[in-house]
Structure formats: structure tokens, C-alpha cells
Short mmCIF file of C-alpha atoms in Angstrom, two decimals:
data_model
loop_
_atom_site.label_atom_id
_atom_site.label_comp_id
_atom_site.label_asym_id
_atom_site.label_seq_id
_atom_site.Cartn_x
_atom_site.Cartn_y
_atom_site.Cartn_z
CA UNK A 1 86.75 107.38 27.99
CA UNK A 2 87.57 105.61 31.33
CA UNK A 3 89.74 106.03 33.76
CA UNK A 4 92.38 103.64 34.76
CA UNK A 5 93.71 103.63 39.15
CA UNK A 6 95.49 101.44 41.09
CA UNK A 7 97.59 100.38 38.66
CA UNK A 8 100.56 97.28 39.34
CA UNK A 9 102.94 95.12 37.76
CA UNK A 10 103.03 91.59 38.64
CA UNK A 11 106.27 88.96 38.07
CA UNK A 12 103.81 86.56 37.75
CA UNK A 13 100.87 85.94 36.17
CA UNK A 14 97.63 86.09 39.38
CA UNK A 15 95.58 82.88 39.61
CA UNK A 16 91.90 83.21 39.52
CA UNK A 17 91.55 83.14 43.39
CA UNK A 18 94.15 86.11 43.79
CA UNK A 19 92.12 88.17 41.37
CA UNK A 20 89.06 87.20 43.49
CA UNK A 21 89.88 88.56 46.55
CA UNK A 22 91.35 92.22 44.58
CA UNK A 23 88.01 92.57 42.90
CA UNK A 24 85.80 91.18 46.18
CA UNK A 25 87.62 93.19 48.42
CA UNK A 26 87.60 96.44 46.44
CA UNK A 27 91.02 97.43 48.39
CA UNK A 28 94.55 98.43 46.46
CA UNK A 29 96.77 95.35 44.86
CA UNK A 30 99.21 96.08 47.55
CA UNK A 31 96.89 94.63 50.16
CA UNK A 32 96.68 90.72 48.48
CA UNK A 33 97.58 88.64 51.40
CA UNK A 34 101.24 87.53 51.43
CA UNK A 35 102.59 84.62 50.09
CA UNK A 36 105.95 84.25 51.59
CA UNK A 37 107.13 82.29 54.48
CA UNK A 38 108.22 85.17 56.17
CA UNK A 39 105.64 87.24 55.85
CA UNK A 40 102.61 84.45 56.75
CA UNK A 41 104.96 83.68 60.07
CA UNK A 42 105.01 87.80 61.07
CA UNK A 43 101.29 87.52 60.19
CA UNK A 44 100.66 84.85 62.10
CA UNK A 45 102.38 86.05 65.14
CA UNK A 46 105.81 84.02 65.00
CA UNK A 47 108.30 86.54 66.10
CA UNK A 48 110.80 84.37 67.05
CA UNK A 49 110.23 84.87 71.16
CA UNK A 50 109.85 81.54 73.23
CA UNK A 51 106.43 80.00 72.22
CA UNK A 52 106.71 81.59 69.05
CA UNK A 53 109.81 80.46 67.18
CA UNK A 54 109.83 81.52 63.57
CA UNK A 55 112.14 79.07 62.14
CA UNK A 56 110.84 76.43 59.01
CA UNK A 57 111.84 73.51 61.06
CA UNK A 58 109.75 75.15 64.36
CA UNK A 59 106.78 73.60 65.83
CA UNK A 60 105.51 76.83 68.53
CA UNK A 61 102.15 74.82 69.01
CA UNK A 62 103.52 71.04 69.32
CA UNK A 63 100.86 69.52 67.23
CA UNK A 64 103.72 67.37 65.22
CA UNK A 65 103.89 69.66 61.76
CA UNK A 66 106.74 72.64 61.81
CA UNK A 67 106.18 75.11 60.81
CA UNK A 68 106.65 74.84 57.24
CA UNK A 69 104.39 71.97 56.66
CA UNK A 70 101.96 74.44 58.40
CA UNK A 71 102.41 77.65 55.99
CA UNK A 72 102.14 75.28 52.90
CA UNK A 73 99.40 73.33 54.18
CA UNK A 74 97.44 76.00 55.46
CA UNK A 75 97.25 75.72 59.07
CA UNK A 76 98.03 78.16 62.20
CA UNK A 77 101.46 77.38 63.82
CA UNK A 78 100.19 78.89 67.34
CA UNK A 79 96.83 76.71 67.44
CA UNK A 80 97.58 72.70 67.21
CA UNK A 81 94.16 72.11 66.57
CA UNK A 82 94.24 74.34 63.06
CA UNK A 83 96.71 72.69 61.52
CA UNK A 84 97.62 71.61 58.10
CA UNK A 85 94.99 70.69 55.95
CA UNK A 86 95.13 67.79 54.25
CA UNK A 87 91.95 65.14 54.21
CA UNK A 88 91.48 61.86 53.36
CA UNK A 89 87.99 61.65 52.31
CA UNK A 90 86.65 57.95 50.31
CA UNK A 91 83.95 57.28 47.87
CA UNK A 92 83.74 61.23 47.27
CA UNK A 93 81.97 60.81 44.33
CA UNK A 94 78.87 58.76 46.32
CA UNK A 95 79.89 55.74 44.10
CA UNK A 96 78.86 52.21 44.99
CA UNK A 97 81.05 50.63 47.19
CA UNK A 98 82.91 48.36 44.69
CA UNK A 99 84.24 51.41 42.76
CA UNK A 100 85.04 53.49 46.20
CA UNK A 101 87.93 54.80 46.22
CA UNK A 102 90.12 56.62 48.45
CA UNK A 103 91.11 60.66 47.78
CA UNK A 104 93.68 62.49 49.54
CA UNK A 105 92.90 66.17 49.38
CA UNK A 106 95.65 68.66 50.62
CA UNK A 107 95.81 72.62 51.02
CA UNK A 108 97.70 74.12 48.58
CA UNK A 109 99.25 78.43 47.80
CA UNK A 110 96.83 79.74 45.40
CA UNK A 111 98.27 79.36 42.01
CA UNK A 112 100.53 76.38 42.32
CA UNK A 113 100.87 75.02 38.78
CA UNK A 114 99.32 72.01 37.59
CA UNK A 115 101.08 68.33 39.75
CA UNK A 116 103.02 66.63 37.33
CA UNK A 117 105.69 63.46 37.06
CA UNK A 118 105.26 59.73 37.51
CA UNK A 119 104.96 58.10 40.00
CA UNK A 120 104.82 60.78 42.20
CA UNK A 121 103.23 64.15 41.36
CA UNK A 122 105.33 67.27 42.29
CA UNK A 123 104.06 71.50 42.07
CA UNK A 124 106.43 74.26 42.91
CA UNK A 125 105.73 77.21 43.66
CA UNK A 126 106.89 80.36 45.52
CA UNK A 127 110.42 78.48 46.41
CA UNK A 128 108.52 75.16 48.14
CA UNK A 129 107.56 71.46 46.28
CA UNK A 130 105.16 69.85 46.92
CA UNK A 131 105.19 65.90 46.46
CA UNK A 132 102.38 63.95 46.51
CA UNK A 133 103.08 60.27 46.72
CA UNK A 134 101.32 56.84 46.90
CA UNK A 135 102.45 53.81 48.53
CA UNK A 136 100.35 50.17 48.82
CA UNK A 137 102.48 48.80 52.17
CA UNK A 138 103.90 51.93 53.53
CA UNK A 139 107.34 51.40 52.77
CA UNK A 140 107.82 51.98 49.08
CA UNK A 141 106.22 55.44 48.20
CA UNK A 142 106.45 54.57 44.62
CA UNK A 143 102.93 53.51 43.44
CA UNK A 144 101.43 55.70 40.89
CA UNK A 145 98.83 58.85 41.74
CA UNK A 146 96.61 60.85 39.52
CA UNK A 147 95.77 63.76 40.42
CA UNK A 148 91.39 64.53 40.32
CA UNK A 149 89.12 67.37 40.11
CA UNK A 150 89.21 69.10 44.10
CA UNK A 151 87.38 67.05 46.71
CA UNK A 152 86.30 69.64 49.01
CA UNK A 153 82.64 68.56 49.75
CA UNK A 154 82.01 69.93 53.30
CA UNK A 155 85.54 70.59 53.85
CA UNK A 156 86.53 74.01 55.46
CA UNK A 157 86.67 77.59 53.44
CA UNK A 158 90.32 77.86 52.68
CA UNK A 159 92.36 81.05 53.75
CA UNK A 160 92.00 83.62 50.60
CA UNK A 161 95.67 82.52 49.27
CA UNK A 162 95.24 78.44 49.35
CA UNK A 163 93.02 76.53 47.04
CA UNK A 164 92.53 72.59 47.28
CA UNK A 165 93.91 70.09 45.40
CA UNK A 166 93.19 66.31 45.22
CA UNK A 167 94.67 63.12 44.78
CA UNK A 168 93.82 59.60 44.25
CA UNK A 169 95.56 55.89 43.25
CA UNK A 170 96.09 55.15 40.41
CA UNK A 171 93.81 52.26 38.99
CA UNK A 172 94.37 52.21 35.19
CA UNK A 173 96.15 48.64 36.57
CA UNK A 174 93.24 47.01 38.14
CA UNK A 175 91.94 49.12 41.69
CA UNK A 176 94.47 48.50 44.78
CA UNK A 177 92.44 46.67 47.73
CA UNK A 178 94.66 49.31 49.95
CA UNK A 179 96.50 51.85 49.15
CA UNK A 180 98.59 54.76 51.26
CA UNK A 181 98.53 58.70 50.14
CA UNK A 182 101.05 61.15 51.72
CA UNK A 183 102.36 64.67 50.90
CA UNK A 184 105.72 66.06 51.57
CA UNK A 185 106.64 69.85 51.30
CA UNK A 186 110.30 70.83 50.66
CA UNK A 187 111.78 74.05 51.04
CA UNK A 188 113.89 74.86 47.18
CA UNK A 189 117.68 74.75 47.06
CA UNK A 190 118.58 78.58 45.42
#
């Protein structure tokens, strides 16, 4: 008969990557890196001091993204030059050129649920959306995306709670000669 320690209840089912790091880092449930706003700002040394402002709508390290767009995306609000991670990476699937097209691949928290909705594709999770929207002259956001298997070919090692997710046009229609991929984060209403 076995024994049975560290023992927790979850209000959520854990994603793959969360049980990952538990097992990999042989350390108690309690110490899964947080997932909160609040808790990645203390962790990332936003305490609300001059140079540090903690607020969603902050931007401490002037690099254009508050701080919000950095904690979903993945970046460090102190350091402009680790910011939010989002790529745009083309042909990444080594096609010829006539069938190149272009991916958008973003940072997302671990465990988002599958993007869904047309034309945009939208996740929530942990109180924050995430839209991810195409566009083919960069005023009307309203061209259709699909969303692909994870482009992340020589892209950086995510922190342990972000996983990537990718995005492309979409070309059931005929392929777009040009086409525009962006992703918006929103903060849930309670």
C-alpha cells in the first residue's frame, strides 16, 4: 500500500504545463508560480514606489506596453527590452513561397482555454480576454483568423506559467496578398 503527501484541492482543473513544473520541481503544490496580477507585479518587483508603479494601466519601464499587456503577454515591466511576447514569424512551416503565410504567435497564462468566435478569436482566463484579431488595411479589425498548432521554432523558453499560442489569416476565401494580426488583452468586468 502507498502512501499519499502533499495533498491539495484545486478550483480548477491544472493544465499540462502546471502539472509539469509540480512533478519537475519535486517542491509542495503551494509553490506553483502565481497566476494573478497581483501577485506576478509583487514578484516582479512593482511595489507601487516611483519607478515601480503597480497599477494595470502602468508602464515603470516605458517600453510602450502597461503593465497589463506585460503580465498577460509575458514580459518584465522593469526591463523594456523583455517585454511582451508576441512574434510575427512567416512561412513557419518552410513552405514555398506562394503558400507563405504569415503567423502571429503571442504569450499566453498556462491553461487558457481553447480561442474561439468569428471573426475574431477570444480566451479568458484568470479574469483577462484575450482577442486576437485580423485586419487586411489596418482599419477594420474584422477579417477572419484561425487559430494553428504553436509556432515557437527558435522562439524563447516561456516563463513556467505561459505557453504559446498561434494565429494565422484566414484563407479558406482565396490567401490575402496582406494581411494585419494584432492582440488585445482586457481586464474582465466582475
Amino acid at each position: 500500500k502507498g502512501d499519499i503527501d502533499d495533498v491539495a484541492i484545486w478550483s480548477r482543473a491544472l493544465s499540462s504545463n502546471e502539472v509539469a513544473i509540480i512533478y519537475n520541481a519535486g517542491t509542495p503544490v503551494s509553490h506553483i508560480p502565481p497566476y494573478g496580477f497581483n501577485d506576478w507585479a509583487s514578484a516582479n518587483g512593482l511595489d507601487g514606489s516611483a519607478g515601480r508603479e503597480s497599477g494595470m494601466s502602468d508602464n515603470p519601464d516605458g517600453d510602450g506596453l502597461d503593465n497589463l499587456a506585460e503580465f498577460a503577454l509575458a514580459g518584465h515591466p522593469l526591463d523594456p527590452n523583455d517585454g511582451a511576447k508576441f512574434f510575427v514569424l512567416s512561412n513557419p512551416n518552410g513552405g514555398e513561397p506562394a503558400t507563405e503565410k504569415i503567423c502571429f504567435t503571442i504569450a499566453v497564462l498556462a491553461g487558457a482555454p481553447i480561442f474561439s468566435g468569428s471573426p475574431s478569436l477570444s480566451s479568458s482566463t484568470n479574469g483577462f480576454t484575450y482577442t486576437s484579431e485580423g485586419s487586411l488595411d489596418l482599419i477594420d479589425f474584422t477579417a477572419p483568423i484561425v487559430a494553428v498548432d504553436p509556432v515557437s521554432n527558435d522562439l524563447a523558453p516561456l516563463p513556467a506559467n505561459y505557453e504559446y499560442r498561434s494565429f494565422s489569416m484566414d484563407d479558406t476565401g482565396g490567401s490575402p496578398d496582406r494581411g494585419f494580426l494584432r492582440v488585445k488583452v482586457t481586464q474582465d468586468t466582475p
